[in-house]
XYZ file of C-alpha atoms in Angstrom:
602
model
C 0.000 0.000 0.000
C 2.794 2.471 0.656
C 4.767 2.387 -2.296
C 1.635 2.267 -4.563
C 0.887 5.874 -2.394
C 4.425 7.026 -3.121
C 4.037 6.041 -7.149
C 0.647 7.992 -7.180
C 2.126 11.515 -5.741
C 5.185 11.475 -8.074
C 2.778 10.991 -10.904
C 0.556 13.773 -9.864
C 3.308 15.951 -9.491
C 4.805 14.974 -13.045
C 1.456 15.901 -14.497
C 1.688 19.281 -13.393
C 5.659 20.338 -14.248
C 5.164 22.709 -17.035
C 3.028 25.188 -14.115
C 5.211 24.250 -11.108
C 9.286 24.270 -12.415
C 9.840 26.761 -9.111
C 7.047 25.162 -6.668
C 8.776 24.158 -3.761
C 10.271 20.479 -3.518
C 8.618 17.915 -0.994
C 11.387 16.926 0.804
C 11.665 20.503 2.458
C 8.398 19.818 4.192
C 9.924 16.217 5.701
C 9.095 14.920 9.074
C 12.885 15.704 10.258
C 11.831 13.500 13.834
C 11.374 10.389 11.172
C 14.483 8.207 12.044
C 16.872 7.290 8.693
C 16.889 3.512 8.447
C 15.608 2.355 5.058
C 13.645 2.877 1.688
C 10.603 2.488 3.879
C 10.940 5.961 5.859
C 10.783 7.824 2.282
C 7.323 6.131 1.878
C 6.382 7.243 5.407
C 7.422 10.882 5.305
C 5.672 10.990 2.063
C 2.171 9.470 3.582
C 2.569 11.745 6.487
C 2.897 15.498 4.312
C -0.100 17.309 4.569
C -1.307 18.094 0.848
C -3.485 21.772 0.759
C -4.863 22.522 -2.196
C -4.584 26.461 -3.232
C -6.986 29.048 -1.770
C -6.999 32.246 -1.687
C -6.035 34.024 1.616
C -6.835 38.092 -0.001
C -9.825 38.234 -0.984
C -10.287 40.454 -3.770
C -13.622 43.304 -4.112
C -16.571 42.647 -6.310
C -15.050 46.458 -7.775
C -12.978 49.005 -7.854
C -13.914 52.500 -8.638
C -10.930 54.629 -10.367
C -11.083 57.851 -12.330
C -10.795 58.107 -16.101
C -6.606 58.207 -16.490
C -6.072 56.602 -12.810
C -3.785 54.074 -11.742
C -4.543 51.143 -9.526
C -2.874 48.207 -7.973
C -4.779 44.703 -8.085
C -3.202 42.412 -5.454
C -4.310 38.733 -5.357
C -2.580 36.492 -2.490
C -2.938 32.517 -2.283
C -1.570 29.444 -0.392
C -1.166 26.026 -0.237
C 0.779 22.698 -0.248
C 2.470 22.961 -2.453
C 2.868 26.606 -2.743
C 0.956 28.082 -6.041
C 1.364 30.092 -9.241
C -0.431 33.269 -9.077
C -1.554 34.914 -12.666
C -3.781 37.574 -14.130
C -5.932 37.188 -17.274
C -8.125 40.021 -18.430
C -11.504 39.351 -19.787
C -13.439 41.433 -22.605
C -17.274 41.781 -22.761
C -17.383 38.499 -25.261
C -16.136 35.913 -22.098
C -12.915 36.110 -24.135
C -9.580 36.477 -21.923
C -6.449 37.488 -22.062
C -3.562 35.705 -20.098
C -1.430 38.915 -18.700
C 1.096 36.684 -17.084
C 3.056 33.643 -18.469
C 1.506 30.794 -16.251
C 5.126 28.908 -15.834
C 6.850 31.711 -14.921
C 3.900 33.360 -12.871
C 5.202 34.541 -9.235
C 4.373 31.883 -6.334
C 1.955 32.835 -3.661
C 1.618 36.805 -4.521
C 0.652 38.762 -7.816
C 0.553 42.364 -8.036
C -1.076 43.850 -11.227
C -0.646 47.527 -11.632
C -2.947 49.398 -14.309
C -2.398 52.964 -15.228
C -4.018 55.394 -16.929
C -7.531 53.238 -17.091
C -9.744 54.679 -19.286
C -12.226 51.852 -19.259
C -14.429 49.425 -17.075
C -12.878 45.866 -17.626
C -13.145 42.683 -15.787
C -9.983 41.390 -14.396
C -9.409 37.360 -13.106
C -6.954 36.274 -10.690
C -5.665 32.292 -11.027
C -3.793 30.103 -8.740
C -2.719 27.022 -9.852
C -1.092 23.961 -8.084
C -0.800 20.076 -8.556
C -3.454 19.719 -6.685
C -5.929 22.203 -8.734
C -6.834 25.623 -9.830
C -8.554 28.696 -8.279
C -10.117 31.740 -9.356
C -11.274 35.267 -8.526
C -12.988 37.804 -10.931
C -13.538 41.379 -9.791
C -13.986 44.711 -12.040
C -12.328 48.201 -12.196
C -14.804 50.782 -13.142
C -13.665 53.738 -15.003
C -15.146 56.610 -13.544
C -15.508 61.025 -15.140
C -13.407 62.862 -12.213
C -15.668 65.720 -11.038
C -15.540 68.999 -12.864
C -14.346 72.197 -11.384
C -16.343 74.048 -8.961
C -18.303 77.018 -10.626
C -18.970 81.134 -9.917
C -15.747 81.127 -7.522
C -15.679 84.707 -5.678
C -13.793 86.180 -3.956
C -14.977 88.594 -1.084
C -14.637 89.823 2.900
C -10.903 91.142 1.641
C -9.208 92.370 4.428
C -4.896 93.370 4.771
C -4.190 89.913 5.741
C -7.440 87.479 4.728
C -10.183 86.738 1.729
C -13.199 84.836 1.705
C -13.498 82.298 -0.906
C -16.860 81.401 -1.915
C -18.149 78.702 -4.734
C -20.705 76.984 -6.322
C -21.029 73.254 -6.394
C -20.524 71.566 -9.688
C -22.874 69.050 -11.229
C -22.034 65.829 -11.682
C -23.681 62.389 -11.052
C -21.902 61.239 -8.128
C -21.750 62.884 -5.069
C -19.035 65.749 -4.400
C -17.543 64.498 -0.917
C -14.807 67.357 -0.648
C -13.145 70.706 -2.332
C -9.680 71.277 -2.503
C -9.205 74.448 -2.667
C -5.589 75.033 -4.439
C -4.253 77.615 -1.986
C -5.620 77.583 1.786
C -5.057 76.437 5.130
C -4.774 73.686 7.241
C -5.849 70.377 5.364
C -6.428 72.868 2.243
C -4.205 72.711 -0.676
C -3.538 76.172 -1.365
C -2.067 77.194 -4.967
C -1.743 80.835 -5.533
C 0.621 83.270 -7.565
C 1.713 86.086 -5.593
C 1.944 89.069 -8.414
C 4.805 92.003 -7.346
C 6.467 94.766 -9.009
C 10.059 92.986 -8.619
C 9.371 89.216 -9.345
C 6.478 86.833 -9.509
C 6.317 83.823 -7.357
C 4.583 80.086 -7.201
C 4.441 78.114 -4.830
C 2.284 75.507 -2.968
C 1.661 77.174 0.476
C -0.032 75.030 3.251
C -0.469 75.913 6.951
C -0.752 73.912 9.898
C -3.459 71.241 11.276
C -6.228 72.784 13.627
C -4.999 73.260 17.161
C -1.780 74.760 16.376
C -1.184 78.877 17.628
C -2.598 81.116 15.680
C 0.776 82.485 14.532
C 1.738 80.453 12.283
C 1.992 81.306 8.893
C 1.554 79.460 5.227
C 5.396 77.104 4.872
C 6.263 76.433 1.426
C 5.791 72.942 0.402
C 4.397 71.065 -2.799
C 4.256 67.794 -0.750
C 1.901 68.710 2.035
C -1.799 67.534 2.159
C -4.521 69.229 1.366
C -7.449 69.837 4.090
C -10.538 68.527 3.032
C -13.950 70.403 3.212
C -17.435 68.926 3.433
C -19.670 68.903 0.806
C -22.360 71.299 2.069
C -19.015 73.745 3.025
C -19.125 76.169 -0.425
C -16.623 78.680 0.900
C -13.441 78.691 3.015
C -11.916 81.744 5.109
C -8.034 81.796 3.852
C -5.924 84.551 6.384
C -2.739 84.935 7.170
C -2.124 86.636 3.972
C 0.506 89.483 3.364
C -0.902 93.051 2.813
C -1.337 94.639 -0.327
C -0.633 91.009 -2.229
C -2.267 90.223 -5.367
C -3.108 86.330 -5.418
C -4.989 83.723 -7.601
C -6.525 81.333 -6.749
C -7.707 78.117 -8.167
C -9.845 75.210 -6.378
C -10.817 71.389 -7.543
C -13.242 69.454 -6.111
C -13.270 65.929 -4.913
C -15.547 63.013 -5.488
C -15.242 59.039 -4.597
C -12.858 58.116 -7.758
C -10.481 61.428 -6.974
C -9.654 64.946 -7.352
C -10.854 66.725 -10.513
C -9.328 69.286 -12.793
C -8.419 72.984 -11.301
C -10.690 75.395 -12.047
C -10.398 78.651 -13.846
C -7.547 81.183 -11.789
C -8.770 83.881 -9.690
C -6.847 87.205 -8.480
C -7.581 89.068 -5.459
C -5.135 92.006 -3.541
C -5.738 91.950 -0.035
C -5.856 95.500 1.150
C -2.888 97.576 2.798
C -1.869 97.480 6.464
C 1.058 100.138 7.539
C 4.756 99.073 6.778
C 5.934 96.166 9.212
C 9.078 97.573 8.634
C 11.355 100.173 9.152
C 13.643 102.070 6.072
C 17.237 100.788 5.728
C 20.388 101.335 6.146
C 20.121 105.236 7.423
C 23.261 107.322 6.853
C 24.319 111.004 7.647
C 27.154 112.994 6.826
C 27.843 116.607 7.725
C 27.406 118.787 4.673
C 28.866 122.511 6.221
C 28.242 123.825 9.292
C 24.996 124.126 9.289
C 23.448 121.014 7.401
C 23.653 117.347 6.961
C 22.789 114.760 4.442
C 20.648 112.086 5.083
C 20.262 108.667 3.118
C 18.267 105.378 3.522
C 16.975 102.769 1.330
C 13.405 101.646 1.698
C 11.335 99.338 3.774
C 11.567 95.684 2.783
C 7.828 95.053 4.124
C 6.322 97.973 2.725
C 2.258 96.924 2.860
C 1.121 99.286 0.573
C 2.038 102.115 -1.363
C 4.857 104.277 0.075
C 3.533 108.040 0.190
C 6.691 109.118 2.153
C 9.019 109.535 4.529
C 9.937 111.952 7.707
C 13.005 112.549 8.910
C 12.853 113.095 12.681
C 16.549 115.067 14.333
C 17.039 116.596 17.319
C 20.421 117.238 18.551
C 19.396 116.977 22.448
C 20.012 113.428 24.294
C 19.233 110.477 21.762
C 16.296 109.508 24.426
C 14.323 112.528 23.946
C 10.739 111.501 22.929
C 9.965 111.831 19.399
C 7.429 113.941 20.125
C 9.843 116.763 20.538
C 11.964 116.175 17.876
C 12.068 118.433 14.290
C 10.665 116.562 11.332
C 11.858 116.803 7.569
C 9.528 115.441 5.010
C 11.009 113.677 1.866
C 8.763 112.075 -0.984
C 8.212 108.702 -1.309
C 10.567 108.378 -4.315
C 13.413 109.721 -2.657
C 15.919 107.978 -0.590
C 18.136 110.997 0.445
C 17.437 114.698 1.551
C 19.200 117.409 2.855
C 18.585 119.409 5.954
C 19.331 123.247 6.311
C 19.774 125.456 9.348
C 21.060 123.510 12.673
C 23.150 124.559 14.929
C 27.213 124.505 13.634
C 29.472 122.514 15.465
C 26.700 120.247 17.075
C 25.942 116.775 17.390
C 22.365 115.151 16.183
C 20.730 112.432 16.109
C 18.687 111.293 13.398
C 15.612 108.618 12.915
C 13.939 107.807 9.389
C 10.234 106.677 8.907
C 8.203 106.006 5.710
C 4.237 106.003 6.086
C 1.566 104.628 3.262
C -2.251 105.498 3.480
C -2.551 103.238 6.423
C 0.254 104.551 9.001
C 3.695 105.026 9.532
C 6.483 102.263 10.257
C 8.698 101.749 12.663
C 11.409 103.797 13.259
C 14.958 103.288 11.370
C 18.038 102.523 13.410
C 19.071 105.840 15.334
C 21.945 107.701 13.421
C 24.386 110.220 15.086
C 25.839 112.978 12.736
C 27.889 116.201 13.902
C 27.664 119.983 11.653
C 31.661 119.974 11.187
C 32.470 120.652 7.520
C 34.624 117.584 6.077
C 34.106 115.095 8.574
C 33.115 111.554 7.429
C 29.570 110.304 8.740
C 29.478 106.652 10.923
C 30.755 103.880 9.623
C 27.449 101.619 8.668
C 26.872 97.950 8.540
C 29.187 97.023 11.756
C 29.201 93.095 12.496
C 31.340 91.507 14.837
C 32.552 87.646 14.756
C 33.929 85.791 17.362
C 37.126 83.897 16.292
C 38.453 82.114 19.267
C 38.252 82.358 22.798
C 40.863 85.757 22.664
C 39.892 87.054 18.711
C 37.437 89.227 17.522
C 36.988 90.495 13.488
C 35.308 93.680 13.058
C 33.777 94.107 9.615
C 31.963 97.009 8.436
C 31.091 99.800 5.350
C 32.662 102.675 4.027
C 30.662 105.544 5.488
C 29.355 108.749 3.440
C 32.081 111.199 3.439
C 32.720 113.986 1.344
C 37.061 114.083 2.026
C 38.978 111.203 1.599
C 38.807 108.458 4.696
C 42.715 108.256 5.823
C 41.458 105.396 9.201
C 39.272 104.409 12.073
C 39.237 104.208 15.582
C 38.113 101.204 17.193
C 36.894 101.477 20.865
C 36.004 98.587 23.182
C 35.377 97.674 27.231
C 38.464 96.062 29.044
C 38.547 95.181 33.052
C 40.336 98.184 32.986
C 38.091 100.758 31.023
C 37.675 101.746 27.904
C 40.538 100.913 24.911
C 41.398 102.518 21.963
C 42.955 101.234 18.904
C 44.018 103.730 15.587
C 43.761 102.506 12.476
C 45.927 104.530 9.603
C 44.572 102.584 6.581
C 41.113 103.157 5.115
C 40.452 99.480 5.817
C 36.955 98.374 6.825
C 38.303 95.041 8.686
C 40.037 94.693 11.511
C 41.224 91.756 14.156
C 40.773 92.864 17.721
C 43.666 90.360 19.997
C 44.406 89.865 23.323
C 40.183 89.990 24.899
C 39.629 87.127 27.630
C 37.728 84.137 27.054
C 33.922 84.002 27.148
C 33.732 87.538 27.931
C 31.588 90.099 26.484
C 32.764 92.941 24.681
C 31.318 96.046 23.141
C 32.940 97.841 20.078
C 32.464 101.191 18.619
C 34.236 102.369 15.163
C 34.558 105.705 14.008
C 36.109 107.010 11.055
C 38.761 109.876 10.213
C 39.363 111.939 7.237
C 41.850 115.235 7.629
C 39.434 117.197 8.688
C 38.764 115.320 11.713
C 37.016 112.050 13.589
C 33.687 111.531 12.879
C 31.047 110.065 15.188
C 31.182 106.376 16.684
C 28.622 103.820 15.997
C 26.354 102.498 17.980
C 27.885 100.124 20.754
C 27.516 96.350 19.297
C 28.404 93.350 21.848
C 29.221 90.155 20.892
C 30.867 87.204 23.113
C 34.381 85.915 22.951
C 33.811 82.064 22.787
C 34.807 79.784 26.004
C 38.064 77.819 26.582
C 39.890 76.077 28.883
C 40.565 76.912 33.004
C 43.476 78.840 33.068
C 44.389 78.122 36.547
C 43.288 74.781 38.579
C 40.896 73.888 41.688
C 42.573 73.823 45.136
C 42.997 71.122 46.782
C 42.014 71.516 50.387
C 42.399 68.497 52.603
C 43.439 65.160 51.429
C 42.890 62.490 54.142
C 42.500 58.813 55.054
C 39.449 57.892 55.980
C 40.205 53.788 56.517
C 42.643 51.393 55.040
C 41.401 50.864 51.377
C 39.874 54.615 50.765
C 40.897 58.530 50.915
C 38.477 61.529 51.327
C 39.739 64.545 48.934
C 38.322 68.142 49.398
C 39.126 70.826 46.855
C 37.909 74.680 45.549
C 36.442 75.768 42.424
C 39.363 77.886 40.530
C 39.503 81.845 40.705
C 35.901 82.979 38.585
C 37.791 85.098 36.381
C 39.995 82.202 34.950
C 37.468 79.917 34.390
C 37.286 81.003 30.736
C 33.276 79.571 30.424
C 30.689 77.336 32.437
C 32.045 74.755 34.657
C 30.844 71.501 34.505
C 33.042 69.093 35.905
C 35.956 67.987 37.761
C 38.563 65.033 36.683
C 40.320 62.983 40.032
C 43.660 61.922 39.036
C 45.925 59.077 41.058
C 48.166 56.983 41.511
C 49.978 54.537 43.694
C 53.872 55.239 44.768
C 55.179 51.686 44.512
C 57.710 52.139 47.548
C 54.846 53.069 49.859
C 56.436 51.606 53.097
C 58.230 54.913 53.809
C 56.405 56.814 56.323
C 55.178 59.947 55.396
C 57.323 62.790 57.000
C 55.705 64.073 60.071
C 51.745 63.277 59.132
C 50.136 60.766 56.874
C 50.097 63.521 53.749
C 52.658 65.842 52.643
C 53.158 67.904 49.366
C 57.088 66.887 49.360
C 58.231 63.165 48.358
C 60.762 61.033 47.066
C 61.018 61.692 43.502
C 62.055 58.020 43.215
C 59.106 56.755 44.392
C 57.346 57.969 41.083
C 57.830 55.022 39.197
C 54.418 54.855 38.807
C 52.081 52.432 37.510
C 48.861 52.914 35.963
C 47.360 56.732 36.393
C 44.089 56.416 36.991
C 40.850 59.210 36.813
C 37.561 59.706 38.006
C 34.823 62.246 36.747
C 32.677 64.203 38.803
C 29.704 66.978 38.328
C 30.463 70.392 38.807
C 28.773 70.962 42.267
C 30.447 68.229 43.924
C 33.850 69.718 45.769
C 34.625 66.476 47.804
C 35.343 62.918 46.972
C 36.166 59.331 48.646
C 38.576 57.559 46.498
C 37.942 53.694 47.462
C 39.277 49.894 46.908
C 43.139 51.652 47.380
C 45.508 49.064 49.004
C 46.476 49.128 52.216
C 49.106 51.147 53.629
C 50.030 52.568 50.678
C 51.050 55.811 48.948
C 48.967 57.889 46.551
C 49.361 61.002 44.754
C 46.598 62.718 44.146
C 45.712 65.908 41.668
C 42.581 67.672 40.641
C 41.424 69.597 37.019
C 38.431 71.362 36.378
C 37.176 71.666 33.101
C 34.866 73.167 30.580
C 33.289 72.557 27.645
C 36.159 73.172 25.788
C 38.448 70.682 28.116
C 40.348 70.403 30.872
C 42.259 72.979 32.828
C 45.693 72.401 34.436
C 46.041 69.861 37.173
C 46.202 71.275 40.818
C 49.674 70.800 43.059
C 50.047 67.178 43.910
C 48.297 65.893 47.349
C 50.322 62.934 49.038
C 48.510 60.532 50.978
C 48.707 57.640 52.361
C 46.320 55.057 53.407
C 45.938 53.316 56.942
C 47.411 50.146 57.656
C 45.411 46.601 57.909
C 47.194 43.821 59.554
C 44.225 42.155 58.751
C 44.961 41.389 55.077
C 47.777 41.843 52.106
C 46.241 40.745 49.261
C 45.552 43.109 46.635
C 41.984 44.387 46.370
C 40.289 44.013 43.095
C 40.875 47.148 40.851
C 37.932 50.233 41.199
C 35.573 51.130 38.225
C 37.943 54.135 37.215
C 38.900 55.548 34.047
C 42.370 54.353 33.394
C 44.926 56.211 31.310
């Protein structure tokens, strides 16, 4: 009976070899607890395999819906002993098919049959076939009109920094289950052209999910999700919009095979708002004794259309309020006026504004200027860069002037005042050396011409960046506390020569291999044998920043130690203090070595 079951298998199997060539072998699916001891056990494992025929384990839908020009994946998924050939045949309306896959070659187990671009309903059939049989599975992709574009799209409720977008639904015979609305908030693609007098931009802006702050602002991004609106929702609020924009806009709707085409573009300007920013760049110079020159550039945030600018001077303290100082007016084409009649031989300071029909902007930076004939104004466009802890570069622009610039003077803070450095080339760079590490510093350049030194800048402070500890902790007390451990107690170095933030201290030791000497006069002393430093293995410990004592355990007994401490910050280390000597108390009890701490050894 065996053998005749064993003949039977191999036959079926043989019938079958033009579908399974890569179906997996039987012997892989052996019982392996079967003992090897003649022709017989073959015959058993093969009456003991369990023989599945294929099923399907993904079950395909009756449908799918996709829109005319879609794409769509069909997966079909089936199992079974042995392991089947998956394949895809199409059938037309005539029960005609169409095998899509070369049965032999078909993948085992898994089929994945992407269409694209469908532009009709057809009737696809999934097959698995084994030794033991075949399977199939017949659904249908319907081709499906995307929804046209939404109609009589308004635009209204303008405001400086929002719109309201209104529409009308389309018709179409399926239902419209969302509008995308190609330029808007939140889930809301938002596609819009921002029209300006310099340049012309696209872009895909998108905002935040509901809940975030309302501060947030559209992010460029072509990759971000749309927000989805429901279908009785016909118009959307869009803000955070920048004043005195034009924009178009364009929206699609959405139905239950996909997104439909954009509709028709349109343009809106949201209204004006008063600059957001100030005029740039403000210069003076003196122009005779009695009148300056003053230039700016204008306001990169303008919000509407400039109408002009004031020029607000006063040559009392800079912190008089601007209430009581004299204002010039300048058109709103003009980027430089001159002012007649102050005082000779005085200093003023000087503030810009430009204003549009909605308000006035912030005020410029504050310019100083002095009435001396010749002088060059302040250097603008001072920056400062820290190079190292003990470097700074000073970069900055050749101010108006109307003789030659011959230098500058460079003033900045030191512990011991105020410095002063000359420089006699009309170079607009310069290296300040010798500052302290992580330290602030304030600078001031001025420039000369022959005629004199002109006015300083503005202080600017930067920060010189942080190094190592100059000098070390101090180490108070070194004791022992037993025979196998030491207490050490030190002090944070001086603050001055820190150089930056402390954060923490490094334990250094080691054992003096002669340590059978006594110590001279008390169990620690600074002095020893320089003989006894034939040292072995140095070894550290780390701790935090606020810890200024430490037990050093598992030392050996009656022995030697040398003992140093470094502080460090982020930058490193710092020297190591003077050396502590001490030794440890003695334990008749025991000489064997104790096992070796958890330290850092190096």
């Amino acid at each position: 009976m065996i053998p005749s079951i064993v003949i039977f298998l191999l036959a079926v199997a043989g019938s079958c070899s033009g579908f399974l060539d890569n179906t997996l072998p039987l012997y892989l699916f052996k019982n392996l607890d079967t003992k090897e001891t003649s022709t017989v056990q073959t015959s058993l494992v093969a009456d003991k395999v369990r023989r599945v025929p294929p099923y399907f384990s993904y079950k395909l839908e009756r449908q799918y819906v996709v829109g005319v020009g879609g794409n769509i994946n069909l997966t079909c998924v089936a199992v079974g002993y042995p392991m089947p050939r998956v394949f895809w045949k199409k059938t037309d309306l005539s029960e005609s098919y169409v095998v899509l896959d070369d049965p032999s070659t078909a993948p085992i187990g898994k089929n994945v049959l992407t269409l694209t671009h469908v532009e009709s309903t057809e009737n696809f059939t999934c097959v698995a076939v084994s030794a033991l049989g075949n399977i199939e599975a017949t659904t249908t992709v319907i081709a499906k009109e995307l929804p046209p574009s939404p109609l009589n799209i308004v635009v209204s409720s303008v405001t400086s920094e929002s719109v309201v977008i209104s529409w009308k639904p389309p018709k179409y015979n399926e239902a419209i289950n969302k509008f995308i609305d190609m330029g808007v908030i939140a889930w809301f693609e938002l596609f819009f052209i921002i029209h300006r007098s310099d340049k012309e931009d696209a872009a895909l802006f998108t905002k935040g999910e509901a809940g975030e702050d309302d501060s947030e602002r559209y992010s460029e991004s072509r990759s971000s999700r749309g927000k989805t609106v429901e279908t009785l929702e016909n118009s959307l609020l869009i803000d955070g919009l920048v004043p005195f924009q034009t924009y178009e806009f364009t929206i699609r709707s959405a139905g239950p095979v996909g997104v439909g085409l954009e509709s028709l573009p349109v343009e809106a300007q949201t209204m004006a708002s008063k600059p957001a920013s100030a005029p740039v760049s403000p210069q003076a110079r003196s122009l005779n004794r009695d009148s300056i020159l003053v230039k700016w550039g204008p306001c990169e945030q303008p919000n509407g259309l400039i109408t002009g600018y004031k020029v607000y001077y006063t040559n009392d303290v800079a912190t008089t309020p601007l209430r009581q100082w004299k204002q010039h007016d300048a058109k709103s084409d003009e980027f430089m006026t001159t002012i007649n009649g102050l005082e000779p031989d005085s200093r003023y300071f000087v503030k810009v504004v430009a204003h549009n029909s909605e308000g006035d902007s912030p005020l410029s930076e504050l310019v100083t200027v002095s009435t001396r004939q010749g002088i060059p104004g302040q250097p603008p466009m001072l920056k400062i860069k820290a190079l190292d802890s003990r470097r700074m570069q000073l970069t900055w622009d050749t101010p108006l002037h109307s003789s030659p610039v011959v230098g500058y003077t460079v003033r900045y803070n030191t512990s011991d005042g105020e410095k002063e450095l000359t420089l006699t080339s009309p170079h607009e760079k310069h290296v300040v050396t010798g500052l302290h590490p992580d330290k602030y510093y304030y600078f001031r350049v001025a420039a000369y011409s022959d005629r004199g030194q002109g006015e300083f800048t503005e202080p600017m402070i930067s920060k010189t960046i942080a190094s190592i500890p100059l000098s070390s902790p101090t180490i108070l007390s070194g004791a022992a506390t037993s025979s196998r451990s030491v207490e050490i107690r030190w002090k944070a170095p001086e603050q001055k020569k820190l150089n930056g933030v402390l954060t923490a201290y490094r334990i250094s030791f080691f054992r003096l291999e002669d340590s059978t000497k006594p110590l001279d006069d008390s169990e620690e002393s600074d002095e020893y044998d320089e003989e006894m430093k034939d040292s072995i293995e140095k070894i550290s410990v780390v701790v935090p920043s606020d810890v200024t004592s430490y037990v050093l355990s598992e030392l050996l007994p009656y022995s030697t130690y040398e003992i140093t401490v470094a502080a460090s910050t982020m930058d490193g280390y710092g020297p190591e203090s003077a050396i502590r000597v001490v030794k440890t108390l003695e334990d008749a009890g025991s000489e064997e070595e104790s096992t070796a701490p958890d330290y850092e050894i190096h």
